[in-house]
mmCIF file of N, CA, C and O in Angstrom:
data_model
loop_
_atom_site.group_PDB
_atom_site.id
_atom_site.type_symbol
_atom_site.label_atom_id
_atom_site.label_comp_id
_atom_site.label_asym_id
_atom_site.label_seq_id
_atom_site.Cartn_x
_atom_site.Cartn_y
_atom_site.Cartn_z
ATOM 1 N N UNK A 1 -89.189 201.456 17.277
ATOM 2 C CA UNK A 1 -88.390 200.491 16.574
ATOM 3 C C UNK A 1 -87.934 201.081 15.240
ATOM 4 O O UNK A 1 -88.793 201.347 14.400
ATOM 5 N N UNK A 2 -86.716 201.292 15.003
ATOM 6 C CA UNK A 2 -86.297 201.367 13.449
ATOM 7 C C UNK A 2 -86.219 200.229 12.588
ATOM 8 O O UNK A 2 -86.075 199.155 13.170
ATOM 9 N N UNK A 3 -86.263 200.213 11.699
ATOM 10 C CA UNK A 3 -85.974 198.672 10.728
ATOM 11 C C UNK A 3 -85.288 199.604 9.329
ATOM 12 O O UNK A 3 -85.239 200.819 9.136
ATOM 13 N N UNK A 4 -84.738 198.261 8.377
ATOM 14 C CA UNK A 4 -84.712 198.824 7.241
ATOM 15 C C UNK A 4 -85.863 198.321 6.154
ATOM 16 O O UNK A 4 -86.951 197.832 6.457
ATOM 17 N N UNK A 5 -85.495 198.497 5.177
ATOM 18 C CA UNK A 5 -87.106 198.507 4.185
ATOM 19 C C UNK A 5 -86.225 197.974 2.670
ATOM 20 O O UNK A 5 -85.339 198.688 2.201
ATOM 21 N N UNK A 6 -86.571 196.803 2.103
ATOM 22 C CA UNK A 6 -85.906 196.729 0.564
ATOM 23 C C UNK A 6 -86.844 195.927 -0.315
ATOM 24 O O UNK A 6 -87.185 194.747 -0.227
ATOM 25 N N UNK A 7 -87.087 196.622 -0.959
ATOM 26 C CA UNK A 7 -88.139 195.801 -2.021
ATOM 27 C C UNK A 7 -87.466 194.757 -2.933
ATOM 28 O O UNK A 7 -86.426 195.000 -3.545
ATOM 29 N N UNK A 8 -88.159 193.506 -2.993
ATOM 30 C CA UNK A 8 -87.627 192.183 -3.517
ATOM 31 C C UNK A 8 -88.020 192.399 -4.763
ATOM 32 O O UNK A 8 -87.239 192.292 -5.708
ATOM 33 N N UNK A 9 -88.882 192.624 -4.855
ATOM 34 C CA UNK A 9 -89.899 192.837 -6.738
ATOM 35 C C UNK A 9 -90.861 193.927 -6.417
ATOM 36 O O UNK A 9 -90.841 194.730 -5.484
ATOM 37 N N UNK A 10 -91.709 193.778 -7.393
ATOM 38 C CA UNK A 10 -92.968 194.943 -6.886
ATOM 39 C C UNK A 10 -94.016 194.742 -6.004
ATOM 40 O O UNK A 10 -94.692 195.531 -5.345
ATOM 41 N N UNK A 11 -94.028 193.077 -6.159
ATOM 42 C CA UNK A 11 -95.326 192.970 -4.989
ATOM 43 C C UNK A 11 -94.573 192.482 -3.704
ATOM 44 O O UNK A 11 -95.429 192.005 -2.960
ATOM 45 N N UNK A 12 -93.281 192.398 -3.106
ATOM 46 C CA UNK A 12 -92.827 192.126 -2.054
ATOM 47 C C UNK A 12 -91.493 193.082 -1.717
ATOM 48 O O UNK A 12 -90.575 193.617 -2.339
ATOM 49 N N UNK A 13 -91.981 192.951 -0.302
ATOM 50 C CA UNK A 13 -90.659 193.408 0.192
ATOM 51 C C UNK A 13 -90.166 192.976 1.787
ATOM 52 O O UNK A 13 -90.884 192.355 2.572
ATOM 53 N N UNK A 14 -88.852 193.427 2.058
ATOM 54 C CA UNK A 14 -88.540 192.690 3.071
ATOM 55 C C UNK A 14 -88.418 193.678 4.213
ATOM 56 O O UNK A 14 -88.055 194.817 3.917
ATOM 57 N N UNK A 15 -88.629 193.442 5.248
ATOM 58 C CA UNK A 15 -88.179 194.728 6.582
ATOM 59 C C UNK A 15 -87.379 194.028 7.930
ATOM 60 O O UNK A 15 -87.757 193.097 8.641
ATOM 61 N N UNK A 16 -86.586 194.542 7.973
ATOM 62 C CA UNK A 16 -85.751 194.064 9.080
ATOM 63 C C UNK A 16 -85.839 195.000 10.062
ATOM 64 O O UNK A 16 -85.698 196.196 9.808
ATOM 65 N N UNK A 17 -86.120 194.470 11.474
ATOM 66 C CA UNK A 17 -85.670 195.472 12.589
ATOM 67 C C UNK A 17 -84.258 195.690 13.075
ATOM 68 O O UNK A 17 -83.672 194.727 13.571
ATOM 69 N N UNK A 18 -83.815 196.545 13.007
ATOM 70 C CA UNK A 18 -82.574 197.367 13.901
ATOM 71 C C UNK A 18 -82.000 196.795 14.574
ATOM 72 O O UNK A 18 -82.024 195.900 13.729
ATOM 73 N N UNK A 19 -81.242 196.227 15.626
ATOM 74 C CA UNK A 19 -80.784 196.265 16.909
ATOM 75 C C UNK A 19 -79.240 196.079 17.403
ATOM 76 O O UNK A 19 -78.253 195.835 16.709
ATOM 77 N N UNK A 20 -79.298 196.198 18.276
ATOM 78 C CA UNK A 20 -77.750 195.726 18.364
ATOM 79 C C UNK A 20 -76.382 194.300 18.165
ATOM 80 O O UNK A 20 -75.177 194.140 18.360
ATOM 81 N N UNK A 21 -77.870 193.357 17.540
ATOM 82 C CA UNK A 21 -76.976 192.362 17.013
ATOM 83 C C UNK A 21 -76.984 192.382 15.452
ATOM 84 O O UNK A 21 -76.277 191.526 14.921
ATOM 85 N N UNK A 22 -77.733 193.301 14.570
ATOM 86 C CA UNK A 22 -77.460 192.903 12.932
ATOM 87 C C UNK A 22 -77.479 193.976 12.231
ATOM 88 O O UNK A 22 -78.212 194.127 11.253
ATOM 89 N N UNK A 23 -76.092 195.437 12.975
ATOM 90 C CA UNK A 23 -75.476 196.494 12.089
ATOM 91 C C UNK A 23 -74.066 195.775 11.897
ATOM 92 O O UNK A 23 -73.454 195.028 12.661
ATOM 93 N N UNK A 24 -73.829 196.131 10.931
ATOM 94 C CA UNK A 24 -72.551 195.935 10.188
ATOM 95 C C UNK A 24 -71.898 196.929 9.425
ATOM 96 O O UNK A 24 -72.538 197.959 9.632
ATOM 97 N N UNK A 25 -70.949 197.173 8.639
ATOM 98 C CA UNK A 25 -70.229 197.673 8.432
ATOM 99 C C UNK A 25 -68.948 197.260 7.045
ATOM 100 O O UNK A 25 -68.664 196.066 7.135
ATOM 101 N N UNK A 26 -68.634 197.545 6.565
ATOM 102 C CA UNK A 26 -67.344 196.888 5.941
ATOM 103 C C UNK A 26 -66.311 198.181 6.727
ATOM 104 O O UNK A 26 -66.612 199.313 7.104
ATOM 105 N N UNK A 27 -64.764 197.290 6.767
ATOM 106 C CA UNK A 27 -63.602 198.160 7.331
ATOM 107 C C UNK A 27 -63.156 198.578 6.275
ATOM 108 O O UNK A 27 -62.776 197.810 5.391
ATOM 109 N N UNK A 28 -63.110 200.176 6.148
ATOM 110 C CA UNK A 28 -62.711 201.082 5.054
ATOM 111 C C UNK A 28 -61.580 201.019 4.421
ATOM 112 O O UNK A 28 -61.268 201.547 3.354
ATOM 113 N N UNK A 29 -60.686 200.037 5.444
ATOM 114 C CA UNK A 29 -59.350 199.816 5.024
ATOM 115 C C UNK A 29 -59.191 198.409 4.444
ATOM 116 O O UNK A 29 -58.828 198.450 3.268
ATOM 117 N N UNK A 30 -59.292 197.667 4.737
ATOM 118 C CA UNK A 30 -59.360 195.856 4.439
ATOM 119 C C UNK A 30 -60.469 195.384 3.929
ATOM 120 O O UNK A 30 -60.325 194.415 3.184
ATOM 121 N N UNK A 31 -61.796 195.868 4.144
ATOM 122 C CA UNK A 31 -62.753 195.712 4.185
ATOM 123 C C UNK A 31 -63.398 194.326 4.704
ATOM 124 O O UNK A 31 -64.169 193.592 4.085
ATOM 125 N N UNK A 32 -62.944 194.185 5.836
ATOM 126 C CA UNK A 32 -63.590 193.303 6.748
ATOM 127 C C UNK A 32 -65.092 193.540 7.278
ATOM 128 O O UNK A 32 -65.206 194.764 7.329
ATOM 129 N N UNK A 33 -66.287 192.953 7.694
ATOM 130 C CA UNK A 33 -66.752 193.294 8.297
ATOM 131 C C UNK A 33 -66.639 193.501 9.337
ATOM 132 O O UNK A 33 -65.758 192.966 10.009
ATOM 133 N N UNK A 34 -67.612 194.462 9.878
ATOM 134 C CA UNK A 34 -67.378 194.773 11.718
ATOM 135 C C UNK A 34 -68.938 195.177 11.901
ATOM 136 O O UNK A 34 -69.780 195.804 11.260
ATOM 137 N N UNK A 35 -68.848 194.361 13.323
ATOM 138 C CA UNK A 35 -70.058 194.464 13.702
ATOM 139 C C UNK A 35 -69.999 195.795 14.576
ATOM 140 O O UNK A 35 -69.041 196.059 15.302
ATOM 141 N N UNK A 36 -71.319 196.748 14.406
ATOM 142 C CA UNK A 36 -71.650 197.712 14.940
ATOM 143 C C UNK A 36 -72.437 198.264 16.193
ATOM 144 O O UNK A 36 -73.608 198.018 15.903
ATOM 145 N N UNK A 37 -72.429 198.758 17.188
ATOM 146 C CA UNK A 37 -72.920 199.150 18.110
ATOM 147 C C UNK A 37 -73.544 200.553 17.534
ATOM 148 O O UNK A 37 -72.747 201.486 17.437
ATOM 149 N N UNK A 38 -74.654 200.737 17.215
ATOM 150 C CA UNK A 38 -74.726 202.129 16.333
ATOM 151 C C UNK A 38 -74.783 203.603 18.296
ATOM 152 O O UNK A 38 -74.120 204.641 18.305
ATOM 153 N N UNK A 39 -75.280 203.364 18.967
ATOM 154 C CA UNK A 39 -75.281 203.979 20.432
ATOM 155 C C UNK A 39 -73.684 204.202 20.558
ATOM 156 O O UNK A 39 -73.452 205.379 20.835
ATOM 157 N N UNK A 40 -72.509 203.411 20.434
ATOM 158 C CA UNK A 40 -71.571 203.751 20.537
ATOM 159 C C UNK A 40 -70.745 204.459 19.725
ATOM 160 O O UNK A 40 -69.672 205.046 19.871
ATOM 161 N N UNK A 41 -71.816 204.179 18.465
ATOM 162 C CA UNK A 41 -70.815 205.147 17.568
ATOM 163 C C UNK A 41 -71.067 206.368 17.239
ATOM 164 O O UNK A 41 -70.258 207.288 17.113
ATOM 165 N N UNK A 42 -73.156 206.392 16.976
ATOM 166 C CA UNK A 42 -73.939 208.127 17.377
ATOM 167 C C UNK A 42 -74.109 208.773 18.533
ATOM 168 O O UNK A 42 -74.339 209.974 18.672
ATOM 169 N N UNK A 43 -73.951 207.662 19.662
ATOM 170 C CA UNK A 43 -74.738 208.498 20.666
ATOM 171 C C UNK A 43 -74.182 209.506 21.517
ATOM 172 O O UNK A 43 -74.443 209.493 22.720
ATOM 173 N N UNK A 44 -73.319 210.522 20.928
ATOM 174 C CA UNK A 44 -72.805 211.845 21.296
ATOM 175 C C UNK A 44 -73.595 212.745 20.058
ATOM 176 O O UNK A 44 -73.469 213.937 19.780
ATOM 177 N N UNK A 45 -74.184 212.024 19.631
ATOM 178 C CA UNK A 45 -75.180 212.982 18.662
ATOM 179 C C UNK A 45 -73.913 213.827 17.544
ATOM 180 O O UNK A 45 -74.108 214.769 16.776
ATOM 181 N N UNK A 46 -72.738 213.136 17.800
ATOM 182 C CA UNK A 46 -72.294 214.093 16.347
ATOM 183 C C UNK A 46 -71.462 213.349 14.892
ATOM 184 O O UNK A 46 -70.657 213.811 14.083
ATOM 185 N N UNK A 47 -72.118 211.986 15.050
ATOM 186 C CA UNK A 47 -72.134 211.409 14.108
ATOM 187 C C UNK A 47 -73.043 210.921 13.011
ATOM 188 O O UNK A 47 -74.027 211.550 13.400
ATOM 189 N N UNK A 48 -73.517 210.235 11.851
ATOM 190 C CA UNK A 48 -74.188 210.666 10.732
ATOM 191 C C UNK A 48 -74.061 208.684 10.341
ATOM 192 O O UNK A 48 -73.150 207.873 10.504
ATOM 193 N N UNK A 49 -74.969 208.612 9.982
ATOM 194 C CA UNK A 49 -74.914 207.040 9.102
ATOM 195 C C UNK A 49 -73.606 207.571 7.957
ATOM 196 O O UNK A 49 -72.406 207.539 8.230
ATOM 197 N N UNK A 50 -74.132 207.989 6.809
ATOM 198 C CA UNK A 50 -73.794 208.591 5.811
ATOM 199 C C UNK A 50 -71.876 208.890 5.807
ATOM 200 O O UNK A 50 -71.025 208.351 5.100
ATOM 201 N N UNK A 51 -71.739 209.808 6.747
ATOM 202 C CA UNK A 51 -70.170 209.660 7.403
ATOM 203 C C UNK A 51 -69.330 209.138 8.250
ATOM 204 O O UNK A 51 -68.351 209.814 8.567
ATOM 205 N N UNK A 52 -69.542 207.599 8.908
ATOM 206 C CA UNK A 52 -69.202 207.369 9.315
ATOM 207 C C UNK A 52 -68.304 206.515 9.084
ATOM 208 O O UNK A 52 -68.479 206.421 7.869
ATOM 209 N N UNK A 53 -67.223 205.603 9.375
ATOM 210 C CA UNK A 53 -66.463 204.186 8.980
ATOM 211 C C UNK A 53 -66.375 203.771 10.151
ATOM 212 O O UNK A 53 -66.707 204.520 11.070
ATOM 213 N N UNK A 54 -65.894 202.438 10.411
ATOM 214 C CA UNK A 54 -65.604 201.559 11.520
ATOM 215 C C UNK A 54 -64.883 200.576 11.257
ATOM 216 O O UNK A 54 -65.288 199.474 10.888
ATOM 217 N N UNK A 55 -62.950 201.145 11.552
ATOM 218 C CA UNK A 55 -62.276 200.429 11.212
ATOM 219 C C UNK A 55 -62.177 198.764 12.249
ATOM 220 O O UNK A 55 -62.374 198.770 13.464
ATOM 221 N N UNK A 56 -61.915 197.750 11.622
ATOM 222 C CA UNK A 56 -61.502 196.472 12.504
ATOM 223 C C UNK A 56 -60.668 196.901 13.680
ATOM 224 O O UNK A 56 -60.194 197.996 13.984
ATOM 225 N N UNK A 57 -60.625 195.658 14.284
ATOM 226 C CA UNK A 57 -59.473 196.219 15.293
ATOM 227 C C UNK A 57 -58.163 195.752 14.668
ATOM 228 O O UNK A 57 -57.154 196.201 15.211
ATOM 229 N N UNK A 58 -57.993 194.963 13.663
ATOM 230 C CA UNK A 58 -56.535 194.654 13.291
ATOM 231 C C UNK A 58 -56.160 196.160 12.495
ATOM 232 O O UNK A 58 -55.128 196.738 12.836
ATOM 233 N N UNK A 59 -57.008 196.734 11.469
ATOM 234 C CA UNK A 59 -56.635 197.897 11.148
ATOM 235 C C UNK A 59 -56.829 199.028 12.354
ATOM 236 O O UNK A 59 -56.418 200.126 11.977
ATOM 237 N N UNK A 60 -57.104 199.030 13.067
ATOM 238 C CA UNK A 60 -57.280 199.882 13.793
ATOM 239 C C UNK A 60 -55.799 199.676 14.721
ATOM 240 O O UNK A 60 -55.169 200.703 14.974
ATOM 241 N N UNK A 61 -55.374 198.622 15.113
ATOM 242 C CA UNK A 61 -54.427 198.456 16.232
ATOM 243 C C UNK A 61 -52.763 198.790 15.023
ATOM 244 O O UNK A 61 -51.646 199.178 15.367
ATOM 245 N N UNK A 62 -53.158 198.519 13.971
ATOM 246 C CA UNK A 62 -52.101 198.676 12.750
ATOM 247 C C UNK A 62 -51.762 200.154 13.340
ATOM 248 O O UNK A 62 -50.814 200.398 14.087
ATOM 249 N N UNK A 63 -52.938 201.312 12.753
ATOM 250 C CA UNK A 63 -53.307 202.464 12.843
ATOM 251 C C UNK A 63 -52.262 203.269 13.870
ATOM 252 O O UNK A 63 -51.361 204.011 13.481
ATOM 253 N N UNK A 64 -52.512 203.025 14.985
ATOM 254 C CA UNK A 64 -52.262 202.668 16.417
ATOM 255 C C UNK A 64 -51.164 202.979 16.553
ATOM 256 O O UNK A 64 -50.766 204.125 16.757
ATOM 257 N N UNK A 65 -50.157 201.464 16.405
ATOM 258 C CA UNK A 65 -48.886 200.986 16.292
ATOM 259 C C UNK A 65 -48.232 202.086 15.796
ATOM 260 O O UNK A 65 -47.370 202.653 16.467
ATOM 261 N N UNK A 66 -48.698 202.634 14.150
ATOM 262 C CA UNK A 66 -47.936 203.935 13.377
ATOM 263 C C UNK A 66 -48.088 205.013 13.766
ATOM 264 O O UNK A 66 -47.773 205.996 13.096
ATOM 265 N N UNK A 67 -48.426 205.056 14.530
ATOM 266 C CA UNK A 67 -49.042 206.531 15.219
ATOM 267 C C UNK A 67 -47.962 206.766 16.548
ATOM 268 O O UNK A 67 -47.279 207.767 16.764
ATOM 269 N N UNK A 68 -48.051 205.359 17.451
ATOM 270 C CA UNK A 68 -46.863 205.104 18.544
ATOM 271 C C UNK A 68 -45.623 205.168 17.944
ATOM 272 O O UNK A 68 -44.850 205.345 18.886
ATOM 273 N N UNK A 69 -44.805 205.115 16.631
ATOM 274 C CA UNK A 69 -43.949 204.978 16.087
ATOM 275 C C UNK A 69 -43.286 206.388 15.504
ATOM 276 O O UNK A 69 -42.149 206.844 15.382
ATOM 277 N N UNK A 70 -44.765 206.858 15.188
ATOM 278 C CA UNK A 70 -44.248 208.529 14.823
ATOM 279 C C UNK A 70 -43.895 209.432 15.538
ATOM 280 O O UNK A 70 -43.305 210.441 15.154
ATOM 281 N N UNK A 71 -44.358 209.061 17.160
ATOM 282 C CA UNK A 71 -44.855 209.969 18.489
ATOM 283 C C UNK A 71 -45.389 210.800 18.837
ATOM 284 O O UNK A 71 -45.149 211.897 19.342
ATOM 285 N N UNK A 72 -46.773 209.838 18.336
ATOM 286 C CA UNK A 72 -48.147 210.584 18.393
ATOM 287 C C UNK A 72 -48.970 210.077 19.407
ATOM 288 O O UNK A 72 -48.938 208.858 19.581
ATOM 289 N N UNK A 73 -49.510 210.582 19.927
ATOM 290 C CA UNK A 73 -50.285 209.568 20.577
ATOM 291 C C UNK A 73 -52.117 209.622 20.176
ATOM 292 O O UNK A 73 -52.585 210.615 19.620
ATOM 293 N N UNK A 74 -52.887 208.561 20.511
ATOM 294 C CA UNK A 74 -54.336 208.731 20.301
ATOM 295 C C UNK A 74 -54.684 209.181 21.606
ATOM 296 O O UNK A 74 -55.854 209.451 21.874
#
């Protein structure tokens, strides 16, 4: 089990476990939250907490759109 760890004061603290319903994210662009699948986003092993973002899908489909417009494709 992973969790995270945050101390409230000195004599308490709080620990949460991991899972696939309570990663989050803010969208780097709007800064929406987005909920995270962390397996879908590390589990090719070549991604990093630290470097990662996870745009929304409205910025993401924006993204997209300008990319189809330039004639690029993803």
């Amino acid at each position: 089990m992973f969790y995270v760890k945050e101390p409230i004061n000195d004599a308490m603290e709080i620990t949460i476990e991991i899972n696939d319903e309570n990663v989050f994210c803010r969208c780097p662009v709007c800064g929406k939250e987005v909920s995270v699948n962390l397996e879908d986003i590390l589990g090719d092993g070549h991604g990093d907490l630290f470097g990662t973002s996870v745009m929304c899908e409205d910025c993401s489909r924006e993204l997209m759109e300008a990319g189809d417009e330039d004639g690029f494709e993803a």
